[in-house]
Amino acid sequence: MGTIHQLVTAVGREQAKALQATPERRALVDIAAAVLEEERQDLGITYSGFALTALPHRRLPDDVPWERRGYRIRLLIEPGRLPVRGGGFRLYGVPYGSRARMILLYLQTRAIQTDSREVELGRSMHEWLDRMGLSIGGQTYRDIREQSCRIAACNLTFAWDDANGVGFSKDTIVKGGIHLSTANEPQQGSFWEDRVLLSDAFFNELKAHPVPIWEPALRHIQNNSASIDIYIWLAYRLHSLSKPTTVTWAAVFEQFGAGYSRLRDFRKRFIESLQLALAVYPEAKVEVDETGVLLHPSAPPIPERKIAQLYR
């Protein structure tokens, strides 16, 4: 994929597109060119556990838990209930898809930036989502409201396959709900009114194991949950490698293959999502062959000096 960025740099976007044989490849050139033109250096943060496991891509039945295994780590997400007006509780299923991932990214990034469990919602989150290409209104508003409730209701357990056992015990991501306006339209400025508290356990693990990512990259892939997962995985793995490392197709399938019964069906879709993730990560050096995915030591997606500034 690095050759596309090199080609765009050498001959320009339009000429690079003209050299591509398919509409899909021309679309990748557009994304790669847009990424090269980005001037913002906004830093995002996610927890390393989400680099090795992930949320589901599609909706599950509301009473069904979600379990995924990554490299020496397991994730269990269990549905939960939130109170409803007038009495009783509503069951919310497991959060899923790209919208849930983007909400979690905001909560984690703001918590690290402010070094506080308390995360501002309101206008701050509204503006961030707009900057990320998620203009609030209509179906987008309904999707974000639904995924916010699912995040607020669910319980998480991360477990490591080593001598330490469970990384942190079963807990929620946030304490209390993520309150969204229902009476007013979001464009009237009352989309979110409150702050939210991350749970102690989740906040502590996030501070101990953060993964820096480049926010503008995710803006270009914000509708593709599989590419978001792959991008975060590469951001976590590549810069820490000391030598080229092959991840076998069996291991890739175990981590990313939820929803596929056959490896050969999964491989085609994974490669498509990988190409999109690489289009927004110009520094990444990755190859694909019959044995698996070959990862080369690569620069992180955001300059080290920018990362260092966050922890001053």
PDB file of C-alpha atoms in Angstrom:
ATOM      1  CA  MET A   1       0.000   0.000   0.000  1.00  0.00           C
ATOM      2  CA  GLY A   2       2.929   2.325   0.601  1.00  0.00           C
ATOM      3  CA  THR A   3       3.432   2.377  -3.165  1.00  0.00           C
ATOM      4  CA  ILE A   4       0.111   4.215  -3.585  1.00  0.00           C
ATOM      5  CA  HIS A   5       1.285   7.021  -1.307  1.00  0.00           C
ATOM      6  CA  GLN A   6       4.574   7.113  -3.177  1.00  0.00           C
ATOM      7  CA  LEU A   7       2.737   7.182  -6.505  1.00  0.00           C
ATOM      8  CA  VAL A   8       0.462  10.025  -5.398  1.00  0.00           C
ATOM      9  CA  THR A   9       3.503  11.972  -4.223  1.00  0.00           C
ATOM     10  CA  ALA A  10       5.317  11.374  -7.504  1.00  0.00           C
ATOM     11  CA  VAL A  11       2.567  12.011 -10.083  1.00  0.00           C
ATOM     12  CA  GLY A  12      -0.370  13.541  -8.201  1.00  0.00           C
ATOM     13  CA  ARG A  13      -3.805  12.265  -7.310  1.00  0.00           C
ATOM     14  CA  GLU A  14      -5.476  12.346 -10.726  1.00  0.00           C
ATOM     15  CA  GLN A  15      -2.633  10.683 -12.597  1.00  0.00           C
ATOM     16  CA  ALA A  16      -2.352   8.048  -9.854  1.00  0.00           C
ATOM     17  CA  LYS A  17      -6.080   7.326 -10.183  1.00  0.00           C
ATOM     18  CA  ALA A  18      -5.778   7.026 -13.949  1.00  0.00           C
ATOM     19  CA  LEU A  19      -3.208   4.281 -13.482  1.00  0.00           C
ATOM     20  CA  GLN A  20      -5.562   2.118 -11.410  1.00  0.00           C
ATOM     21  CA  ALA A  21      -7.556  -0.687 -13.021  1.00  0.00           C
ATOM     22  CA  THR A  22     -10.649  -0.765 -10.785  1.00  0.00           C
ATOM     23  CA  PRO A  23     -12.995   1.710  -9.078  1.00  0.00           C
ATOM     24  CA  GLU A  24     -11.976   0.247  -5.717  1.00  0.00           C
ATOM     25  CA  ARG A  25      -8.312   1.029  -6.348  1.00  0.00           C
ATOM     26  CA  ARG A  26      -9.176   4.531  -7.517  1.00  0.00           C
ATOM     27  CA  ALA A  27     -11.133   5.084  -4.296  1.00  0.00           C
ATOM     28  CA  LEU A  28      -8.080   4.000  -2.296  1.00  0.00           C
ATOM     29  CA  VAL A  29      -5.983   6.547  -4.176  1.00  0.00           C
ATOM     30  CA  ASP A  30      -8.458   9.276  -3.203  1.00  0.00           C
ATOM     31  CA  ILE A  31      -8.216   8.301   0.457  1.00  0.00           C
ATOM     32  CA  ALA A  32      -4.433   8.008   0.389  1.00  0.00           C
ATOM     33  CA  ALA A  33      -4.151  11.431  -1.255  1.00  0.00           C
ATOM     34  CA  ALA A  34      -6.528  13.003   1.262  1.00  0.00           C
ATOM     35  CA  VAL A  35      -4.470  11.572   4.117  1.00  0.00           C
ATOM     36  CA  LEU A  36      -1.251  12.978   2.641  1.00  0.00           C
ATOM     37  CA  GLU A  37      -2.932  16.396   2.475  1.00  0.00           C
ATOM     38  CA  GLU A  38      -3.980  16.358   6.138  1.00  0.00           C
ATOM     39  CA  GLU A  39      -2.396  19.095   8.218  1.00  0.00           C
ATOM     40  CA  ARG A  40      -3.978  18.285  11.582  1.00  0.00           C
ATOM     41  CA  GLN A  41      -1.986  16.213  14.050  1.00  0.00           C
ATOM     42  CA  ASP A  42      -4.797  15.430  16.486  1.00  0.00           C
ATOM     43  CA  LEU A  43      -3.916  12.572  18.786  1.00  0.00           C
ATOM     44  CA  GLY A  44      -6.428   9.916  19.785  1.00  0.00           C
ATOM     45  CA  ILE A  45      -6.070   7.270  22.473  1.00  0.00           C
ATOM     46  CA  THR A  46      -7.527   3.824  22.887  1.00  0.00           C
ATOM     47  CA  TYR A  47      -6.923   1.011  25.333  1.00  0.00           C
ATOM     48  CA  SER A  48      -4.495  -1.700  24.180  1.00  0.00           C
ATOM     49  CA  GLY A  49      -7.094  -4.376  24.878  1.00  0.00           C
ATOM     50  CA  PHE A  50      -9.136  -2.984  21.977  1.00  0.00           C
ATOM     51  CA  ALA A  51      -6.092  -3.363  19.722  1.00  0.00           C
ATOM     52  CA  LEU A  52      -6.058  -7.115  20.332  1.00  0.00           C
ATOM     53  CA  THR A  53      -9.788  -7.759  20.562  1.00  0.00           C
ATOM     54  CA  ALA A  54     -12.788  -5.808  19.309  1.00  0.00           C
ATOM     55  CA  LEU A  55     -16.510  -5.148  19.507  1.00  0.00           C
ATOM     56  CA  PRO A  56     -18.839  -6.962  17.115  1.00  0.00           C
ATOM     57  CA  HIS A  57     -19.386  -5.406  13.707  1.00  0.00           C
ATOM     58  CA  ARG A  58     -23.081  -6.213  13.551  1.00  0.00           C
ATOM     59  CA  ARG A  59     -25.946  -6.280  16.008  1.00  0.00           C
ATOM     60  CA  LEU A  60     -26.383  -9.369  18.151  1.00  0.00           C
ATOM     61  CA  PRO A  61     -29.621 -10.435  19.847  1.00  0.00           C
ATOM     62  CA  ASP A  62     -29.933  -8.136  22.866  1.00  0.00           C
ATOM     63  CA  ASP A  63     -29.550 -10.918  25.436  1.00  0.00           C
ATOM     64  CA  VAL A  64     -26.438 -12.475  23.847  1.00  0.00           C
ATOM     65  CA  PRO A  65     -22.947 -11.733  25.280  1.00  0.00           C
ATOM     66  CA  TRP A  66     -19.907 -11.233  23.065  1.00  0.00           C
ATOM     67  CA  GLU A  67     -16.602 -13.008  23.521  1.00  0.00           C
ATOM     68  CA  ARG A  68     -13.457 -12.611  21.439  1.00  0.00           C
ATOM     69  CA  ARG A  69      -9.937 -13.948  21.769  1.00  0.00           C
ATOM     70  CA  GLY A  70      -6.822 -12.109  20.635  1.00  0.00           C
ATOM     71  CA  TYR A  71      -3.144 -12.749  21.214  1.00  0.00           C
ATOM     72  CA  ARG A  72      -2.966 -13.879  24.874  1.00  0.00           C
ATOM     73  CA  ILE A  73      -6.063 -11.878  25.743  1.00  0.00           C
ATOM     74  CA  ARG A  74      -9.796 -12.501  25.941  1.00  0.00           C
ATOM     75  CA  LEU A  75     -12.677 -10.028  25.954  1.00  0.00           C
ATOM     76  CA  LEU A  76     -16.171 -10.673  27.291  1.00  0.00           C
ATOM     77  CA  ILE A  77     -18.899  -8.040  26.888  1.00  0.00           C
ATOM     78  CA  GLU A  78     -22.208  -8.736  28.588  1.00  0.00           C
ATOM     79  CA  PRO A  79     -25.472  -6.871  27.911  1.00  0.00           C
ATOM     80  CA  GLY A  80     -26.862  -4.722  30.715  1.00  0.00           C
ATOM     81  CA  ARG A  81     -29.938  -2.775  31.729  1.00  0.00           C
ATOM     82  CA  LEU A  82     -30.630   0.939  32.200  1.00  0.00           C
ATOM     83  CA  PRO A  83     -33.598   2.528  34.005  1.00  0.00           C
ATOM     84  CA  VAL A  84     -36.366   3.981  31.875  1.00  0.00           C
ATOM     85  CA  ARG A  85     -38.698   6.860  32.617  1.00  0.00           C
ATOM     86  CA  GLY A  86     -41.861   5.715  34.338  1.00  0.00           C
ATOM     87  CA  GLY A  87     -40.275   2.716  36.010  1.00  0.00           C
ATOM     88  CA  GLY A  88     -38.561  -0.511  35.096  1.00  0.00           C
ATOM     89  CA  PHE A  89     -35.383  -1.227  33.198  1.00  0.00           C
ATOM     90  CA  ARG A  90     -34.575  -1.768  29.546  1.00  0.00           C
ATOM     91  CA  LEU A  91     -32.119  -4.397  28.343  1.00  0.00           C
ATOM     92  CA  TYR A  92     -29.491  -3.033  25.975  1.00  0.00           C
ATOM     93  CA  GLY A  93     -27.469  -5.407  23.880  1.00  0.00           C
ATOM     94  CA  VAL A  94     -23.726  -5.316  23.274  1.00  0.00           C
ATOM     95  CA  PRO A  95     -22.398  -2.171  21.505  1.00  0.00           C
ATOM     96  CA  TYR A  96     -21.414  -2.796  17.903  1.00  0.00           C
ATOM     97  CA  GLY A  97     -20.269  -1.203  14.663  1.00  0.00           C
ATOM     98  CA  SER A  98     -18.301   1.905  13.793  1.00  0.00           C
ATOM     99  CA  ARG A  99     -20.411   4.343  15.828  1.00  0.00           C
ATOM    100  CA  ALA A 100     -19.704   2.515  19.102  1.00  0.00           C
ATOM    101  CA  ARG A 101     -15.990   2.503  18.290  1.00  0.00           C
ATOM    102  CA  MET A 102     -15.960   6.249  17.641  1.00  0.00           C
ATOM    103  CA  ILE A 103     -17.805   7.037  20.889  1.00  0.00           C
ATOM    104  CA  LEU A 104     -15.343   4.915  22.851  1.00  0.00           C
ATOM    105  CA  LEU A 105     -12.437   6.655  21.138  1.00  0.00           C
ATOM    106  CA  TYR A 106     -13.762  10.041  22.245  1.00  0.00           C
ATOM    107  CA  LEU A 107     -14.284   8.947  25.858  1.00  0.00           C
ATOM    108  CA  GLN A 108     -10.816   7.409  26.111  1.00  0.00           C
ATOM    109  CA  THR A 109      -9.015  10.282  24.393  1.00  0.00           C
ATOM    110  CA  ARG A 110     -10.616  12.967  26.542  1.00  0.00           C
ATOM    111  CA  ALA A 111      -9.942  11.013  29.733  1.00  0.00           C
ATOM    112  CA  ILE A 112      -6.226  10.801  28.932  1.00  0.00           C
ATOM    113  CA  GLN A 113      -5.998  14.401  27.715  1.00  0.00           C
ATOM    114  CA  THR A 114      -7.500  15.709  30.959  1.00  0.00           C
ATOM    115  CA  ASP A 115      -6.061  12.970  33.197  1.00  0.00           C
ATOM    116  CA  SER A 116      -9.506  12.580  34.683  1.00  0.00           C
ATOM    117  CA  ARG A 117     -12.182   9.897  34.826  1.00  0.00           C
ATOM    118  CA  GLU A 118     -14.742  12.648  34.269  1.00  0.00           C
ATOM    119  CA  VAL A 119     -15.338  13.221  30.566  1.00  0.00           C
ATOM    120  CA  GLU A 120     -17.222  16.188  29.196  1.00  0.00           C
ATOM    121  CA  LEU A 121     -20.058  15.437  26.841  1.00  0.00           C
ATOM    122  CA  GLY A 122     -22.235  18.326  25.641  1.00  0.00           C
ATOM    123  CA  ARG A 123     -20.832  20.629  23.013  1.00  0.00           C
ATOM    124  CA  SER A 124     -17.317  19.187  23.276  1.00  0.00           C
ATOM    125  CA  MET A 125     -18.410  15.745  22.094  1.00  0.00           C
ATOM    126  CA  HIS A 126     -20.745  17.250  19.526  1.00  0.00           C
ATOM    127  CA  GLU A 127     -17.891  19.264  17.988  1.00  0.00           C
ATOM    128  CA  TRP A 128     -15.544  16.274  18.048  1.00  0.00           C
ATOM    129  CA  LEU A 129     -18.008  14.035  16.232  1.00  0.00           C
ATOM    130  CA  ASP A 130     -18.586  16.757  13.653  1.00  0.00           C
ATOM    131  CA  ARG A 131     -14.811  17.065  13.127  1.00  0.00           C
ATOM    132  CA  MET A 132     -14.663  13.316  12.611  1.00  0.00           C
ATOM    133  CA  GLY A 133     -17.227  13.521   9.815  1.00  0.00           C
ATOM    134  CA  LEU A 134     -20.234  12.449  11.891  1.00  0.00           C
ATOM    135  CA  SER A 135     -22.566  15.407  11.481  1.00  0.00           C
ATOM    136  CA  ILE A 136     -25.255  14.958  14.097  1.00  0.00           C
ATOM    137  CA  GLY A 137     -28.800  14.603  12.870  1.00  0.00           C
ATOM    138  CA  GLY A 138     -31.351  12.101  11.664  1.00  0.00           C
ATOM    139  CA  GLN A 139     -30.175   8.496  11.583  1.00  0.00           C
ATOM    140  CA  THR A 140     -26.673   9.377  12.798  1.00  0.00           C
ATOM    141  CA  TYR A 141     -28.166  10.886  15.952  1.00  0.00           C
ATOM    142  CA  ARG A 142     -30.321   7.821  16.553  1.00  0.00           C
ATOM    143  CA  ASP A 143     -27.373   5.483  15.977  1.00  0.00           C
ATOM    144  CA  ILE A 144     -25.125   7.371  18.381  1.00  0.00           C
ATOM    145  CA  ARG A 145     -27.841   7.538  21.003  1.00  0.00           C
ATOM    146  CA  GLU A 146     -28.412   3.791  20.789  1.00  0.00           C
ATOM    147  CA  GLN A 147     -24.703   2.919  20.919  1.00  0.00           C
ATOM    148  CA  SER A 148     -24.156   5.328  23.830  1.00  0.00           C
ATOM    149  CA  CYS A 149     -26.818   3.525  25.838  1.00  0.00           C
ATOM    150  CA  ARG A 150     -25.297   0.144  24.989  1.00  0.00           C
ATOM    151  CA  ILE A 151     -21.850   1.340  26.127  1.00  0.00           C
ATOM    152  CA  ALA A 152     -23.312   2.702  29.357  1.00  0.00           C
ATOM    153  CA  ALA A 153     -25.190  -0.516  30.123  1.00  0.00           C
ATOM    154  CA  CYS A 154     -22.665  -3.215  29.246  1.00  0.00           C
ATOM    155  CA  ASN A 155     -20.135  -4.981  31.450  1.00  0.00           C
ATOM    156  CA  LEU A 156     -16.583  -5.778  30.317  1.00  0.00           C
ATOM    157  CA  THR A 157     -14.093  -8.400  31.385  1.00  0.00           C
ATOM    158  CA  PHE A 158     -10.586  -8.569  29.935  1.00  0.00           C
ATOM    159  CA  ALA A 159      -8.552 -11.659  30.795  1.00  0.00           C
ATOM    160  CA  TRP A 160      -4.905 -12.324  29.982  1.00  0.00           C
ATOM    161  CA  ASP A 161      -3.510 -15.790  29.382  1.00  0.00           C
ATOM    162  CA  ASP A 162      -0.512 -15.415  31.670  1.00  0.00           C
ATOM    163  CA  ALA A 163       0.443 -15.745  35.321  1.00  0.00           C
ATOM    164  CA  ASN A 164      -1.531 -12.630  36.246  1.00  0.00           C
ATOM    165  CA  GLY A 165      -4.814 -14.119  35.110  1.00  0.00           C
ATOM    166  CA  VAL A 166      -7.559 -11.515  34.826  1.00  0.00           C
ATOM    167  CA  GLY A 167      -6.361  -8.095  33.768  1.00  0.00           C
ATOM    168  CA  PHE A 168      -9.219  -6.384  35.534  1.00  0.00           C
ATOM    169  CA  SER A 169     -12.377  -7.841  36.913  1.00  0.00           C
ATOM    170  CA  LYS A 170     -15.837  -7.468  35.481  1.00  0.00           C
ATOM    171  CA  ASP A 171     -16.843  -3.815  35.401  1.00  0.00           C
ATOM    172  CA  THR A 172     -18.704  -1.238  33.365  1.00  0.00           C
ATOM    173  CA  ILE A 173     -16.990   1.207  31.031  1.00  0.00           C
ATOM    174  CA  VAL A 174     -18.797   4.193  32.525  1.00  0.00           C
ATOM    175  CA  LYS A 175     -20.493   4.882  35.811  1.00  0.00           C
ATOM    176  CA  GLY A 176     -24.025   6.056  35.166  1.00  0.00           C
ATOM    177  CA  GLY A 177     -25.559   6.712  31.797  1.00  0.00           C
ATOM    178  CA  ILE A 178     -24.543   8.765  28.792  1.00  0.00           C
ATOM    179  CA  HIS A 179     -27.446  11.203  28.736  1.00  0.00           C
ATOM    180  CA  LEU A 180     -28.629  12.413  25.357  1.00  0.00           C
ATOM    181  CA  SER A 181     -31.345  14.945  24.705  1.00  0.00           C
ATOM    182  CA  THR A 182     -34.618  13.558  23.421  1.00  0.00           C
ATOM    183  CA  ALA A 183     -36.817  16.624  23.668  1.00  0.00           C
ATOM    184  CA  ASN A 184     -34.665  18.957  21.593  1.00  0.00           C
ATOM    185  CA  GLU A 185     -33.014  18.701  18.238  1.00  0.00           C
ATOM    186  CA  PRO A 186     -29.223  18.254  18.401  1.00  0.00           C
ATOM    187  CA  GLN A 187     -28.595  21.335  16.257  1.00  0.00           C
ATOM    188  CA  GLN A 188     -30.109  23.465  19.055  1.00  0.00           C
ATOM    189  CA  GLY A 189     -27.058  22.825  21.200  1.00  0.00           C
ATOM    190  CA  SER A 190     -28.595  20.445  23.740  1.00  0.00           C
ATOM    191  CA  PHE A 191     -27.338  17.180  22.290  1.00  0.00           C
ATOM    192  CA  TRP A 192     -25.477  16.157  25.426  1.00  0.00           C
ATOM    193  CA  GLU A 193     -25.921  17.927  28.727  1.00  0.00           C
ATOM    194  CA  ASP A 194     -23.822  16.048  31.253  1.00  0.00           C
ATOM    195  CA  ARG A 195     -20.441  14.643  32.027  1.00  0.00           C
ATOM    196  CA  VAL A 196     -19.763  10.959  32.377  1.00  0.00           C
ATOM    197  CA  LEU A 197     -17.430   9.062  34.691  1.00  0.00           C
ATOM    198  CA  LEU A 198     -15.304   6.221  33.398  1.00  0.00           C
ATOM    199  CA  SER A 199     -15.113   3.345  35.864  1.00  0.00           C
ATOM    200  CA  ASP A 200     -12.009   3.237  38.065  1.00  0.00           C
ATOM    201  CA  ALA A 201     -10.886  -0.091  36.636  1.00  0.00           C
ATOM    202  CA  PHE A 202     -11.258   0.914  33.003  1.00  0.00           C
ATOM    203  CA  PHE A 203      -9.593   4.311  33.524  1.00  0.00           C
ATOM    204  CA  ASN A 204      -6.635   2.780  35.352  1.00  0.00           C
ATOM    205  CA  GLU A 205      -6.084   0.173  32.645  1.00  0.00           C
ATOM    206  CA  LEU A 206      -6.382   2.842  29.955  1.00  0.00           C
ATOM    207  CA  LYS A 207      -3.725   4.987  31.652  1.00  0.00           C
ATOM    208  CA  ALA A 208      -1.433   1.998  32.069  1.00  0.00           C
ATOM    209  CA  HIS A 209      -1.807   0.689  28.493  1.00  0.00           C
ATOM    210  CA  PRO A 210      -2.720   3.488  26.048  1.00  0.00           C
ATOM    211  CA  VAL A 211      -2.384   3.152  22.277  1.00  0.00           C
ATOM    212  CA  PRO A 212      -1.853   6.496  20.456  1.00  0.00           C
ATOM    213  CA  ILE A 213      -3.597   6.819  17.099  1.00  0.00           C
ATOM    214  CA  TRP A 214      -4.007   9.571  14.526  1.00  0.00           C
ATOM    215  CA  GLU A 215      -7.532  10.991  14.654  1.00  0.00           C
ATOM    216  CA  PRO A 216      -7.663  12.233  11.030  1.00  0.00           C
ATOM    217  CA  ALA A 217      -6.974   8.698   9.831  1.00  0.00           C
ATOM    218  CA  LEU A 218     -10.100   7.417  11.543  1.00  0.00           C
ATOM    219  CA  ARG A 219     -12.167  10.228  10.043  1.00  0.00           C
ATOM    220  CA  HIS A 220     -11.476   8.759   6.600  1.00  0.00           C
ATOM    221  CA  ILE A 221     -12.563   5.246   7.627  1.00  0.00           C
ATOM    222  CA  GLN A 222     -15.225   6.120  10.214  1.00  0.00           C
ATOM    223  CA  ASN A 223     -17.912   4.043   8.475  1.00  0.00           C
ATOM    224  CA  ASN A 224     -15.873   0.830   8.278  1.00  0.00           C
ATOM    225  CA  SER A 225     -15.604  -0.894  11.649  1.00  0.00           C
ATOM    226  CA  ALA A 226     -13.314  -3.661  10.342  1.00  0.00           C
ATOM    227  CA  SER A 227     -10.799  -1.136   8.995  1.00  0.00           C
ATOM    228  CA  ILE A 228     -10.929   0.798  12.283  1.00  0.00           C
ATOM    229  CA  ASP A 229     -10.015  -2.395  14.159  1.00  0.00           C
ATOM    230  CA  ILE A 230      -7.175  -3.218  11.784  1.00  0.00           C
ATOM    231  CA  TYR A 231      -5.804   0.333  11.912  1.00  0.00           C
ATOM    232  CA  ILE A 232      -5.742   0.281  15.722  1.00  0.00           C
ATOM    233  CA  TRP A 233      -4.092  -3.163  15.683  1.00  0.00           C
ATOM    234  CA  LEU A 234      -1.362  -1.930  13.336  1.00  0.00           C
ATOM    235  CA  ALA A 235      -0.862   1.247  15.381  1.00  0.00           C
ATOM    236  CA  TYR A 236      -0.280  -0.975  18.410  1.00  0.00           C
ATOM    237  CA  ARG A 237       1.930  -3.631  16.804  1.00  0.00           C
ATOM    238  CA  LEU A 238       4.097  -2.098  14.098  1.00  0.00           C
ATOM    239  CA  HIS A 239       6.155   0.487  15.968  1.00  0.00           C
ATOM    240  CA  SER A 240       7.033  -1.988  18.728  1.00  0.00           C
ATOM    241  CA  LEU A 241       8.465  -4.656  16.407  1.00  0.00           C
ATOM    242  CA  SER A 242      12.211  -5.236  16.274  1.00  0.00           C
ATOM    243  CA  LYS A 243      12.089  -7.487  13.207  1.00  0.00           C
ATOM    244  CA  PRO A 244       9.619  -8.583  10.513  1.00  0.00           C
ATOM    245  CA  THR A 245       6.940 -10.801  12.037  1.00  0.00           C
ATOM    246  CA  THR A 246       4.397 -13.039  10.338  1.00  0.00           C
ATOM    247  CA  VAL A 247       0.922 -13.345  11.835  1.00  0.00           C
ATOM    248  CA  THR A 248      -0.543 -16.544  10.437  1.00  0.00           C
ATOM    249  CA  TRP A 249      -3.914 -16.566   8.762  1.00  0.00           C
ATOM    250  CA  ALA A 250      -5.188 -18.798  11.568  1.00  0.00           C
ATOM    251  CA  ALA A 251      -4.222 -16.148  14.154  1.00  0.00           C
ATOM    252  CA  VAL A 252      -5.651 -13.320  12.043  1.00  0.00           C
ATOM    253  CA  PHE A 253      -8.880 -15.285  11.640  1.00  0.00           C
ATOM    254  CA  GLU A 254      -9.131 -15.910  15.384  1.00  0.00           C
ATOM    255  CA  GLN A 255      -8.835 -12.197  16.150  1.00  0.00           C
ATOM    256  CA  PHE A 256     -10.788 -10.634  13.283  1.00  0.00           C
ATOM    257  CA  GLY A 257     -12.905 -13.436  11.834  1.00  0.00           C
ATOM    258  CA  ALA A 258     -16.095 -13.103  13.859  1.00  0.00           C
ATOM    259  CA  GLY A 259     -19.090 -13.718  11.619  1.00  0.00           C
ATOM    260  CA  TYR A 260     -17.208 -15.916   9.137  1.00  0.00           C
ATOM    261  CA  SER A 261     -17.361 -19.694   9.158  1.00  0.00           C
ATOM    262  CA  ARG A 262     -14.674 -20.243   6.530  1.00  0.00           C
ATOM    263  CA  LEU A 263     -11.171 -18.797   6.439  1.00  0.00           C
ATOM    264  CA  ARG A 264     -11.167 -18.399   2.663  1.00  0.00           C
ATOM    265  CA  ASP A 265     -14.267 -16.161   2.789  1.00  0.00           C
ATOM    266  CA  PHE A 266     -12.735 -14.133   5.605  1.00  0.00           C
ATOM    267  CA  ARG A 267      -9.388 -13.613   3.855  1.00  0.00           C
ATOM    268  CA  LYS A 268     -10.894 -11.720   0.921  1.00  0.00           C
ATOM    269  CA  ARG A 269     -12.838  -9.321   3.161  1.00  0.00           C
ATOM    270  CA  PHE A 270      -9.919  -8.889   5.531  1.00  0.00           C
ATOM    271  CA  ILE A 271      -7.563  -7.917   2.709  1.00  0.00           C
ATOM    272  CA  GLU A 272     -10.071  -5.326   1.475  1.00  0.00           C
ATOM    273  CA  SER A 273     -10.371  -3.830   4.980  1.00  0.00           C
ATOM    274  CA  LEU A 274      -6.594  -3.999   5.428  1.00  0.00           C
ATOM    275  CA  GLN A 275      -6.043  -2.009   2.239  1.00  0.00           C
ATOM    276  CA  LEU A 276      -8.339   0.721   3.533  1.00  0.00           C
ATOM    277  CA  ALA A 277      -6.531   0.790   6.895  1.00  0.00           C
ATOM    278  CA  LEU A 278      -3.158   1.025   5.132  1.00  0.00           C
ATOM    279  CA  ALA A 279      -4.432   3.875   2.957  1.00  0.00           C
ATOM    280  CA  VAL A 280      -4.757   6.009   6.116  1.00  0.00           C
ATOM    281  CA  TYR A 281      -1.460   4.805   7.651  1.00  0.00           C
ATOM    282  CA  PRO A 282       1.254   5.817   5.155  1.00  0.00           C
ATOM    283  CA  GLU A 283       4.100   4.730   7.454  1.00  0.00           C
ATOM    284  CA  ALA A 284       2.838   1.149   7.763  1.00  0.00           C
ATOM    285  CA  LYS A 285       4.885  -1.586   6.098  1.00  0.00           C
ATOM    286  CA  VAL A 286       2.700  -4.655   5.689  1.00  0.00           C
ATOM    287  CA  GLU A 287       2.661  -7.526   3.207  1.00  0.00           C
ATOM    288  CA  VAL A 288       0.185 -10.329   2.616  1.00  0.00           C
ATOM    289  CA  ASP A 289       1.058 -13.807   1.354  1.00  0.00           C
ATOM    290  CA  GLU A 290      -0.228 -17.361   1.577  1.00  0.00           C
ATOM    291  CA  THR A 291       1.098 -17.872   5.108  1.00  0.00           C
ATOM    292  CA  GLY A 292      -0.414 -14.761   6.644  1.00  0.00           C
ATOM    293  CA  VAL A 293       0.215 -11.055   7.209  1.00  0.00           C
ATOM    294  CA  LEU A 294       3.859  -9.979   7.373  1.00  0.00           C
ATOM    295  CA  LEU A 295       4.365  -6.988   9.676  1.00  0.00           C
ATOM    296  CA  HIS A 296       7.523  -4.902   9.341  1.00  0.00           C
ATOM    297  CA  PRO A 297       8.835  -2.497  11.981  1.00  0.00           C
ATOM    298  CA  SER A 298       7.242   0.853  11.100  1.00  0.00           C
ATOM    299  CA  ALA A 299       6.980   4.368  12.448  1.00  0.00           C
ATOM    300  CA  PRO A 300       3.952   5.034  14.667  1.00  0.00           C
ATOM    301  CA  PRO A 301       0.996   6.727  12.959  1.00  0.00           C
ATOM    302  CA  ILE A 302       1.624   9.973  14.839  1.00  0.00           C
ATOM    303  CA  PRO A 303       5.029  11.558  15.605  1.00  0.00           C
ATOM    304  CA  GLU A 304       6.683  10.523  18.862  1.00  0.00           C
ATOM    305  CA  ARG A 305       7.083  14.189  19.857  1.00  0.00           C
ATOM    306  CA  LYS A 306       3.314  14.642  19.643  1.00  0.00           C
ATOM    307  CA  ILE A 307       2.778  11.613  21.858  1.00  0.00           C
ATOM    308  CA  ALA A 308       5.307  12.926  24.383  1.00  0.00           C
ATOM    309  CA  GLN A 309       3.453  16.244  24.616  1.00  0.00           C
ATOM    310  CA  LEU A 310       0.360  14.485  25.902  1.00  0.00           C
ATOM    311  CA  TYR A 311       2.181  13.201  28.989  1.00  0.00           C
ATOM    312  CA  ARG A 312       3.994  16.405  29.973  1.00  0.00           C
TER     313      ARG A 312
END
